[in-house]
PDB file of C-alpha atoms in Angstrom:
ATOM      1  CA  MET A   1      -8.357  95.745  30.699  1.00  0.00           C
ATOM      2  CA  MET A   2      -6.123  93.287  28.848  1.00  0.00           C
ATOM      3  CA  THR A   3      -7.508  89.793  28.288  1.00  0.00           C
ATOM      4  CA  GLN A   4      -6.235  86.916  26.227  1.00  0.00           C
ATOM      5  CA  PRO A   5      -8.021  83.752  25.118  1.00  0.00           C
ATOM      6  CA  ASP A   6      -7.892  80.709  27.371  1.00  0.00           C
ATOM      7  CA  SER A   7      -7.026  77.211  26.404  1.00  0.00           C
ATOM      8  CA  GLU A   8     -10.248  75.221  26.531  1.00  0.00           C
ATOM      9  CA  ASP A   9      -8.996  72.965  29.317  1.00  0.00           C
ATOM     10  CA  VAL A  10      -7.767  75.711  31.680  1.00  0.00           C
ATOM     11  CA  GLU A  11      -9.413  75.601  35.085  1.00  0.00           C
ATOM     12  CA  TYR A  12      -8.628  78.103  37.811  1.00  0.00           C
ATOM     13  CA  ASP A  13      -8.425  77.226  41.500  1.00  0.00           C
ATOM     14  CA  SER A  14      -8.553  79.561  44.491  1.00  0.00           C
ATOM     15  CA  TRP A  15      -5.632  78.188  46.514  1.00  0.00           C
ATOM     16  CA  ILE A  16      -3.836  81.567  46.511  1.00  0.00           C
ATOM     17  CA  ALA A  17      -6.772  82.877  48.562  1.00  0.00           C
ATOM     18  CA  HIS A  18      -6.092  80.391  51.346  1.00  0.00           C
ATOM     19  CA  ASN A  19      -2.307  80.131  51.434  1.00  0.00           C
ATOM     20  CA  THR A  20       0.860  82.173  51.370  1.00  0.00           C
ATOM     21  CA  THR A  21       4.136  81.916  49.479  1.00  0.00           C
ATOM     22  CA  TYR A  22       6.076  79.910  52.096  1.00  0.00           C
ATOM     23  CA  ILE A  23       9.362  80.940  50.465  1.00  0.00           C
ATOM     24  CA  GLU A  24      11.755  80.055  53.281  1.00  0.00           C
ATOM     25  CA  GLU A  25       9.707  77.024  54.306  1.00  0.00           C
ATOM     26  CA  THR A  26       9.728  75.672  50.749  1.00  0.00           C
ATOM     27  CA  LYS A  27      13.490  76.006  50.476  1.00  0.00           C
ATOM     28  CA  ARG A  28      13.958  74.155  53.760  1.00  0.00           C
ATOM     29  CA  VAL A  29      11.449  71.370  53.071  1.00  0.00           C
ATOM     30  CA  LEU A  30      12.657  70.592  49.542  1.00  0.00           C
ATOM     31  CA  GLU A  31      16.285  70.676  50.650  1.00  0.00           C
ATOM     32  CA  GLU A  32      15.380  68.143  53.354  1.00  0.00           C
ATOM     33  CA  TYR A  33      13.450  66.023  50.854  1.00  0.00           C
ATOM     34  CA  VAL A  34      16.452  65.828  48.510  1.00  0.00           C
ATOM     35  CA  GLU A  35      18.693  64.814  51.390  1.00  0.00           C
ATOM     36  CA  LEU A  36      16.345  62.150  52.778  1.00  0.00           C
ATOM     37  CA  GLN A  37      14.855  61.044  49.438  1.00  0.00           C
ATOM     38  CA  SER A  38      11.704  60.048  51.302  1.00  0.00           C
ATOM     39  CA  PHE A  39       8.301  61.732  51.460  1.00  0.00           C
ATOM     40  CA  GLU A  40       7.359  60.189  54.792  1.00  0.00           C
ATOM     41  CA  GLU A  41      10.688  60.934  56.467  1.00  0.00           C
ATOM     42  CA  THR A  42      10.525  64.532  55.296  1.00  0.00           C
ATOM     43  CA  LYS A  43       6.978  64.799  56.598  1.00  0.00           C
ATOM     44  CA  GLU A  44       8.117  63.490  59.981  1.00  0.00           C
ATOM     45  CA  ARG A  45      10.970  66.002  60.064  1.00  0.00           C
ATOM     46  CA  VAL A  46       8.551  68.855  59.419  1.00  0.00           C
ATOM     47  CA  ILE A  47       5.698  67.752  61.678  1.00  0.00           C
ATOM     48  CA  GLY A  48       7.372  65.636  64.347  1.00  0.00           C
ATOM     49  CA  ASP A  49      10.807  67.267  64.619  1.00  0.00           C
ATOM     50  CA  ASN A  50       9.485  70.754  63.803  1.00  0.00           C
ATOM     51  CA  ILE A  51      12.451  71.757  61.628  1.00  0.00           C
ATOM     52  CA  LEU A  52      10.478  74.823  60.504  1.00  0.00           C
ATOM     53  CA  ASN A  53      10.010  75.989  64.103  1.00  0.00           C
ATOM     54  CA  LYS A  54       6.227  76.441  63.825  1.00  0.00           C
ATOM     55  CA  ASP A  55       4.099  76.785  66.947  1.00  0.00           C
ATOM     56  CA  THR A  56       1.341  74.212  66.464  1.00  0.00           C
ATOM     57  CA  ASN A  57       1.121  70.725  65.054  1.00  0.00           C
ATOM     58  CA  LYS A  58      -1.794  71.767  62.839  1.00  0.00           C
ATOM     59  CA  TYR A  59       0.162  74.642  61.335  1.00  0.00           C
ATOM     60  CA  ARG A  60       3.121  72.357  60.640  1.00  0.00           C
ATOM     61  CA  ARG A  61       0.811  69.893  58.907  1.00  0.00           C
ATOM     62  CA  ASP A  62      -0.833  72.637  56.854  1.00  0.00           C
ATOM     63  CA  VAL A  63       2.501  74.066  55.705  1.00  0.00           C
ATOM     64  CA  PHE A  64       3.878  70.659  54.742  1.00  0.00           C
ATOM     65  CA  ARG A  65       0.684  69.660  52.936  1.00  0.00           C
ATOM     66  CA  GLU A  66       0.695  72.847  50.871  1.00  0.00           C
ATOM     67  CA  ILE A  67       4.387  72.665  49.962  1.00  0.00           C
ATOM     68  CA  ALA A  68       4.070  68.981  49.060  1.00  0.00           C
ATOM     69  CA  ARG A  69       0.980  69.636  46.946  1.00  0.00           C
ATOM     70  CA  ARG A  70       2.772  72.329  44.984  1.00  0.00           C
ATOM     71  CA  TYR A  71       6.244  70.914  44.543  1.00  0.00           C
ATOM     72  CA  ILE A  72       6.545  67.187  45.371  1.00  0.00           C
ATOM     73  CA  PRO A  73       5.123  65.118  42.499  1.00  0.00           C
ATOM     74  CA  TYR A  74       4.826  61.718  44.224  1.00  0.00           C
ATOM     75  CA  GLU A  75       4.388  60.406  47.751  1.00  0.00           C
ATOM     76  CA  ASP A  76       5.278  56.785  47.081  1.00  0.00           C
ATOM     77  CA  GLU A  77       8.543  57.283  45.189  1.00  0.00           C
ATOM     78  CA  TYR A  78      11.370  59.801  45.220  1.00  0.00           C
ATOM     79  CA  ALA A  79      11.597  62.128  42.248  1.00  0.00           C
ATOM     80  CA  GLU A  80      13.942  65.098  42.084  1.00  0.00           C
ATOM     81  CA  THR A  81      12.609  68.040  40.082  1.00  0.00           C
ATOM     82  CA  PRO A  82      14.796  70.832  38.646  1.00  0.00           C
ATOM     83  CA  LEU A  83      13.509  73.160  41.376  1.00  0.00           C
ATOM     84  CA  MET A  84      14.589  70.706  44.076  1.00  0.00           C
ATOM     85  CA  ARG A  85      18.054  70.491  42.597  1.00  0.00           C
ATOM     86  CA  VAL A  86      18.343  74.276  42.645  1.00  0.00           C
ATOM     87  CA  LEU A  87      17.133  74.625  46.228  1.00  0.00           C
ATOM     88  CA  ALA A  88      19.441  71.851  47.464  1.00  0.00           C
ATOM     89  CA  SER A  89      22.458  73.413  45.750  1.00  0.00           C
ATOM     90  CA  GLU A  90      24.950  75.987  47.004  1.00  0.00           C
ATOM     91  CA  VAL A  91      23.841  78.752  44.617  1.00  0.00           C
ATOM     92  CA  ASP A  92      23.033  82.236  45.877  1.00  0.00           C
ATOM     93  CA  GLU A  93      19.720  82.625  47.691  1.00  0.00           C
ATOM     94  CA  THR A  94      18.602  85.302  45.225  1.00  0.00           C
ATOM     95  CA  ILE A  95      18.926  82.808  42.368  1.00  0.00           C
ATOM     96  CA  LYS A  96      16.951  80.226  44.342  1.00  0.00           C
ATOM     97  CA  GLU A  97      14.145  82.674  45.026  1.00  0.00           C
ATOM     98  CA  TRP A  98      13.764  83.821  41.416  1.00  0.00           C
ATOM     99  CA  ILE A  99      13.591  80.218  40.231  1.00  0.00           C
ATOM    100  CA  LEU A 100      11.136  79.389  43.010  1.00  0.00           C
ATOM    101  CA  TYR A 101       9.046  82.368  41.882  1.00  0.00           C
ATOM    102  CA  TYR A 102       8.999  81.006  38.334  1.00  0.00           C
ATOM    103  CA  GLU A 103       7.738  77.615  39.502  1.00  0.00           C
ATOM    104  CA  PHE A 104       5.286  79.189  41.970  1.00  0.00           C
ATOM    105  CA  SER A 105       3.836  81.216  39.097  1.00  0.00           C
ATOM    106  CA  GLN A 106       2.992  78.159  37.019  1.00  0.00           C
ATOM    107  CA  ASN A 107      -0.324  77.984  38.862  1.00  0.00           C
ATOM    108  CA  GLU A 108      -2.953  78.767  36.203  1.00  0.00           C
ATOM    109  CA  LEU A 109      -4.513  81.754  37.970  1.00  0.00           C
ATOM    110  CA  ILE A 110      -1.234  83.335  39.078  1.00  0.00           C
ATOM    111  CA  HIS A 111       0.200  82.827  35.597  1.00  0.00           C
ATOM    112  CA  ARG A 112      -2.837  84.427  33.951  1.00  0.00           C
ATOM    113  CA  LEU A 113      -2.924  87.372  36.364  1.00  0.00           C
ATOM    114  CA  THR A 114       0.759  88.086  35.811  1.00  0.00           C
ATOM    115  CA  VAL A 115       1.266  87.573  32.075  1.00  0.00           C
ATOM    116  CA  ASP A 116      -1.990  89.293  31.161  1.00  0.00           C
ATOM    117  CA  PHE A 117      -3.153  91.765  33.806  1.00  0.00           C
ATOM    118  CA  LEU A 118       0.064  92.740  35.594  1.00  0.00           C
ATOM    119  CA  TYR A 119       2.186  92.767  32.436  1.00  0.00           C
ATOM    120  CA  GLY A 120      -0.456  94.943  30.791  1.00  0.00           C
ATOM    121  CA  LYS A 121      -0.349  97.406  33.690  1.00  0.00           C
ATOM    122  CA  TYR A 122       3.446  97.475  33.558  1.00  0.00           C
ATOM    123  CA  THR A 123       3.723  98.082  29.811  1.00  0.00           C
ATOM    124  CA  SER A 124       1.024 100.765  29.913  1.00  0.00           C
ATOM    125  CA  GLY A 125       3.102 102.784  32.398  1.00  0.00           C
ATOM    126  CA  SER A 126       0.766 102.406  35.372  1.00  0.00           C
ATOM    127  CA  LEU A 127       2.374 103.178  38.698  1.00  0.00           C
ATOM    128  CA  LEU A 128      -0.048 101.645  41.205  1.00  0.00           C
ATOM    129  CA  ILE A 129      -1.753  98.261  41.436  1.00  0.00           C
ATOM    130  CA  GLN A 130      -4.683  97.826  43.809  1.00  0.00           C
ATOM    131  CA  ALA A 131      -6.533  94.742  45.017  1.00  0.00           C
ATOM    132  CA  PRO A 132      -9.944  95.881  43.654  1.00  0.00           C
ATOM    133  CA  GLU A 133      -8.453  95.854  40.139  1.00  0.00           C
ATOM    134  CA  ILE A 134      -7.341  92.270  40.611  1.00  0.00           C
ATOM    135  CA  ARG A 135     -10.758  91.331  41.974  1.00  0.00           C
ATOM    136  CA  GLU A 136     -12.473  92.923  38.983  1.00  0.00           C
ATOM    137  CA  TYR A 137     -10.177  91.089  36.581  1.00  0.00           C
ATOM    138  CA  ILE A 138     -10.878  87.721  38.217  1.00  0.00           C
ATOM    139  CA  THR A 139     -14.612  88.473  38.186  1.00  0.00           C
ATOM    140  CA  VAL A 140     -14.542  89.151  34.434  1.00  0.00           C
ATOM    141  CA  LEU A 141     -12.444  86.026  33.940  1.00  0.00           C
ATOM    142  CA  GLY A 142     -15.191  84.132  35.741  1.00  0.00           C
ATOM    143  CA  GLU A 143     -17.701  84.933  33.004  1.00  0.00           C
ATOM    144  CA  ASP A 144     -16.192  82.047  31.026  1.00  0.00           C
ATOM    145  CA  HIS A 145     -15.214  79.920  34.020  1.00  0.00           C
ATOM    146  CA  PRO A 146     -18.005  78.436  36.156  1.00  0.00           C
ATOM    147  CA  GLU A 147     -15.503  77.383  38.825  1.00  0.00           C
ATOM    148  CA  ILE A 148     -14.750  81.063  39.549  1.00  0.00           C
ATOM    149  CA  GLN A 149     -18.468  81.894  39.689  1.00  0.00           C
ATOM    150  CA  GLU A 150     -18.727  79.547  42.666  1.00  0.00           C
ATOM    151  CA  TRP A 151     -16.214  81.563  44.707  1.00  0.00           C
ATOM    152  CA  SER A 152     -17.562  83.696  47.542  1.00  0.00           C
ATOM    153  CA  GLN A 153     -16.914  87.427  47.695  1.00  0.00           C
ATOM    154  CA  SER A 154     -14.466  86.873  50.540  1.00  0.00           C
ATOM    155  CA  THR A 155     -12.549  84.333  48.443  1.00  0.00           C
ATOM    156  CA  LEU A 156     -12.310  86.832  45.578  1.00  0.00           C
ATOM    157  CA  GLU A 157     -11.025  89.496  47.948  1.00  0.00           C
ATOM    158  CA  GLU A 158      -8.518  87.153  49.592  1.00  0.00           C
ATOM    159  CA  ALA A 159      -7.247  85.911  46.221  1.00  0.00           C
ATOM    160  CA  SER A 160      -6.684  89.503  45.119  1.00  0.00           C
ATOM    161  CA  THR A 161      -4.813  90.632  48.210  1.00  0.00           C
ATOM    162  CA  LYS A 162      -2.823  87.396  48.570  1.00  0.00           C
ATOM    163  CA  TYR A 163      -1.731  87.594  44.923  1.00  0.00           C
ATOM    164  CA  LEU A 164      -0.321  91.082  45.414  1.00  0.00           C
ATOM    165  CA  SER A 165       1.327  90.054  48.680  1.00  0.00           C
ATOM    166  CA  ALA A 166       2.924  87.048  46.964  1.00  0.00           C
ATOM    167  CA  LEU A 167       4.485  89.206  44.256  1.00  0.00           C
ATOM    168  CA  LYS A 168       5.699  91.612  46.911  1.00  0.00           C
ATOM    169  CA  ASN A 169       7.296  88.715  48.790  1.00  0.00           C
ATOM    170  CA  PHE A 170       9.078  87.637  45.622  1.00  0.00           C
ATOM    171  CA  GLY A 171      10.332  91.158  44.930  1.00  0.00           C
ATOM    172  CA  LEU A 172       8.293  92.299  41.907  1.00  0.00           C
ATOM    173  CA  LEU A 173       6.138  94.757  43.841  1.00  0.00           C
ATOM    174  CA  LYS A 174       6.516  97.028  46.840  1.00  0.00           C
ATOM    175  CA  GLY A 175       4.190  98.999  49.086  1.00  0.00           C
ATOM    176  CA  THR A 176       1.590  98.297  51.764  1.00  0.00           C
ATOM    177  CA  GLN A 177      -2.039  99.106  50.936  1.00  0.00           C
ATOM    178  CA  GLU A 178      -1.239 100.168  47.389  1.00  0.00           C
ATOM    179  CA  LYS A 179       1.421  98.258  45.492  1.00  0.00           C
ATOM    180  CA  GLU A 180       3.792  99.620  42.879  1.00  0.00           C
ATOM    181  CA  PHE A 181       6.411  98.024  40.677  1.00  0.00           C
ATOM    182  CA  GLU A 182       9.756  97.350  42.301  1.00  0.00           C
ATOM    183  CA  VAL A 183      13.077  97.755  40.523  1.00  0.00           C
ATOM    184  CA  PHE A 184      14.578  94.275  40.292  1.00  0.00           C
ATOM    185  CA  TYR A 185      17.176  92.260  38.413  1.00  0.00           C
ATOM    186  CA  VAL A 186      16.715  88.632  37.392  1.00  0.00           C
ATOM    187  CA  PRO A 187      20.062  86.745  37.593  1.00  0.00           C
ATOM    188  CA  ASP A 188      21.535  85.019  34.551  1.00  0.00           C
ATOM    189  CA  GLU A 189      21.081  81.645  36.214  1.00  0.00           C
ATOM    190  CA  ALA A 190      17.316  82.163  36.488  1.00  0.00           C
ATOM    191  CA  ILE A 191      17.197  83.250  32.838  1.00  0.00           C
ATOM    192  CA  ALA A 192      19.126  80.105  31.876  1.00  0.00           C
ATOM    193  CA  TYR A 193      16.787  77.942  33.975  1.00  0.00           C
ATOM    194  CA  VAL A 194      13.704  79.292  32.221  1.00  0.00           C
ATOM    195  CA  CYS A 195      15.368  79.024  28.818  1.00  0.00           C
ATOM    196  CA  TYR A 196      16.209  75.348  29.330  1.00  0.00           C
ATOM    197  CA  GLN A 197      12.740  74.590  30.645  1.00  0.00           C
ATOM    198  CA  LEU A 198      11.081  76.233  27.651  1.00  0.00           C
ATOM    199  CA  CYS A 199      13.423  74.586  25.153  1.00  0.00           C
ATOM    200  CA  GLU A 200      12.664  71.191  26.680  1.00  0.00           C
ATOM    201  CA  ASP A 201       8.957  71.962  26.666  1.00  0.00           C
ATOM    202  CA  ASP A 202       7.579  73.532  23.498  1.00  0.00           C
ATOM    203  CA  ALA A 203       9.887  76.312  22.269  1.00  0.00           C
ATOM    204  CA  GLU A 204      11.566  74.783  19.212  1.00  0.00           C
ATOM    205  CA  THR A 205      12.668  78.005  17.463  1.00  0.00           C
ATOM    206  CA  VAL A 206      14.218  81.278  18.626  1.00  0.00           C
ATOM    207  CA  GLU A 207      10.976  83.093  17.844  1.00  0.00           C
ATOM    208  CA  GLU A 208       8.936  80.623  19.906  1.00  0.00           C
ATOM    209  CA  LEU A 209      11.403  80.997  22.751  1.00  0.00           C
ATOM    210  CA  VAL A 210      11.541  84.799  22.939  1.00  0.00           C
ATOM    211  CA  SER A 211       7.781  85.194  22.449  1.00  0.00           C
ATOM    212  CA  HIS A 212       6.828  82.622  25.096  1.00  0.00           C
ATOM    213  CA  PRO A 213       4.394  84.157  27.625  1.00  0.00           C
ATOM    214  CA  ASP A 214       6.413  82.821  30.577  1.00  0.00           C
ATOM    215  CA  TRP A 215       8.887  85.684  30.145  1.00  0.00           C
ATOM    216  CA  ARG A 216       6.115  88.095  31.072  1.00  0.00           C
ATOM    217  CA  LEU A 217       6.238  86.581  34.545  1.00  0.00           C
ATOM    218  CA  PHE A 218       9.385  88.729  34.861  1.00  0.00           C
ATOM    219  CA  LEU A 219       7.654  91.617  33.013  1.00  0.00           C
ATOM    220  CA  PHE A 220       9.971  91.099  30.012  1.00  0.00           C
ATOM    221  CA  ASP A 221       8.891  92.042  26.507  1.00  0.00           C
ATOM    222  CA  GLU A 222      10.506  90.310  23.513  1.00  0.00           C
ATOM    223  CA  ASP A 223      13.201  92.984  23.167  1.00  0.00           C
ATOM    224  CA  GLU A 224      14.204  92.481  26.802  1.00  0.00           C
ATOM    225  CA  VAL A 225      14.282  88.702  26.360  1.00  0.00           C
ATOM    226  CA  ARG A 226      16.612  89.063  23.383  1.00  0.00           C
ATOM    227  CA  ARG A 227      18.799  91.519  25.277  1.00  0.00           C
ATOM    228  CA  ARG A 228      19.135  89.160  28.236  1.00  0.00           C
ATOM    229  CA  LEU A 229      19.860  86.155  26.016  1.00  0.00           C
ATOM    230  CA  GLN A 230      22.502  88.128  24.135  1.00  0.00           C
ATOM    231  CA  GLY A 231      24.137  89.151  27.404  1.00  0.00           C
ATOM    232  CA  ILE A 232      23.911  85.841  29.242  1.00  0.00           C
ATOM    233  CA  SER A 233      27.079  83.978  30.106  1.00  0.00           C
ATOM    234  CA  PRO A 234      28.119  81.623  27.274  1.00  0.00           C
ATOM    235  CA  ARG A 235      28.632  79.034  30.025  1.00  0.00           C
ATOM    236  CA  TYR A 236      24.891  78.357  29.794  1.00  0.00           C
ATOM    237  CA  ILE A 237      23.598  79.408  26.365  1.00  0.00           C
ATOM    238  CA  ARG A 238      25.158  80.497  23.095  1.00  0.00           C
ATOM    239  CA  TYR A 239      23.149  83.162  21.300  1.00  0.00           C
ATOM    240  CA  GLU A 240      24.062  84.347  17.806  1.00  0.00           C
ATOM    241  CA  LYS A 241      22.413  86.948  15.603  1.00  0.00           C
ATOM    242  CA  ARG A 242      23.562  87.590  12.045  1.00  0.00           C
ATOM    243  CA  GLY A 243      21.316  89.937  10.135  1.00  0.00           C
ATOM    244  CA  SER A 244      17.810  88.568  10.452  1.00  0.00           C
ATOM    245  CA  THR A 245      19.040  85.105  11.421  1.00  0.00           C
ATOM    246  CA  GLU A 246      19.044  84.148  15.094  1.00  0.00           C
ATOM    247  CA  ARG A 247      20.353  81.004  16.708  1.00  0.00           C
ATOM    248  CA  ILE A 248      20.276  79.772  20.288  1.00  0.00           C
ATOM    249  CA  GLU A 249      22.288  76.740  21.280  1.00  0.00           C
ATOM    250  CA  PRO A 250      22.045  75.327  24.815  1.00  0.00           C
ATOM    251  CA  VAL A 251      25.450  74.338  26.164  1.00  0.00           C
ATOM    252  CA  PHE A 252      24.144  71.466  28.304  1.00  0.00           C
ATOM    253  CA  ASP A 253      21.968  68.503  27.414  1.00  0.00           C
ATOM    254  CA  ASP A 254      19.256  69.391  29.926  1.00  0.00           C
ATOM    255  CA  VAL A 255      18.322  71.738  32.738  1.00  0.00           C
ATOM    256  CA  TYR A 256      19.782  69.436  35.419  1.00  0.00           C
ATOM    257  CA  GLU A 257      23.263  69.695  33.901  1.00  0.00           C
ATOM    258  CA  ALA A 258      22.871  73.455  33.639  1.00  0.00           C
ATOM    259  CA  ILE A 259      21.889  73.714  37.314  1.00  0.00           C
ATOM    260  CA  ASP A 260      24.969  71.750  38.327  1.00  0.00           C
ATOM    261  CA  ASP A 261      27.072  74.496  36.733  1.00  0.00           C
ATOM    262  CA  PHE A 262      25.285  77.426  38.424  1.00  0.00           C
TER     263      PHE A 262
END
């Protein structure tokens, strides 16, 4: 089993055990939020006007609360995130969903499960992924995390099955009881989005960029990252390699400008 050291301040929550991906709902709610530029008005549209076409008032409230908790940073003032700009744009739905997957996977537990456990299974040539393996991994992870030790057995089981279902919903896995890796293609625009986010965050050199663990969310090793950056449209990023020297130059000043050109 592959394990990597934690940052000392990492704390894992169990929200994946209690919620689903809400892919279509998230696209609709954040698109509405960008249009209205108001948390309360968007909430009223979801709960009062039932724009998501959900049966009960409680379910509408639960869906809105979860989407807002994940993706809307403030209730008292409007703030447009890069994800919101993507979802409110006219780009292809496939591009929207891959970028939504990237942001969805920034949750500490989902990130750890994917870049460590799932990536390890993928690179080792494993064909099947089962929920008990995920549960075992989380249990071992809990040896150094008291918050996980407080989870019930049913929470562990739900977290394991919901995690696999989430990655199936986003297109990385397929299957019913047993999951296996799906064949998928990540669009250039999603690659550019991640590249800009990492460059604006903490990847200051080409080596830091291509070795960043976030690429493993797409099951990319460093060779695949380089291949995709070399092949990406020069509209977004200019990549040059001369001998042992590599250079990456973003075309736009920030990710928002890049999104506007998708």
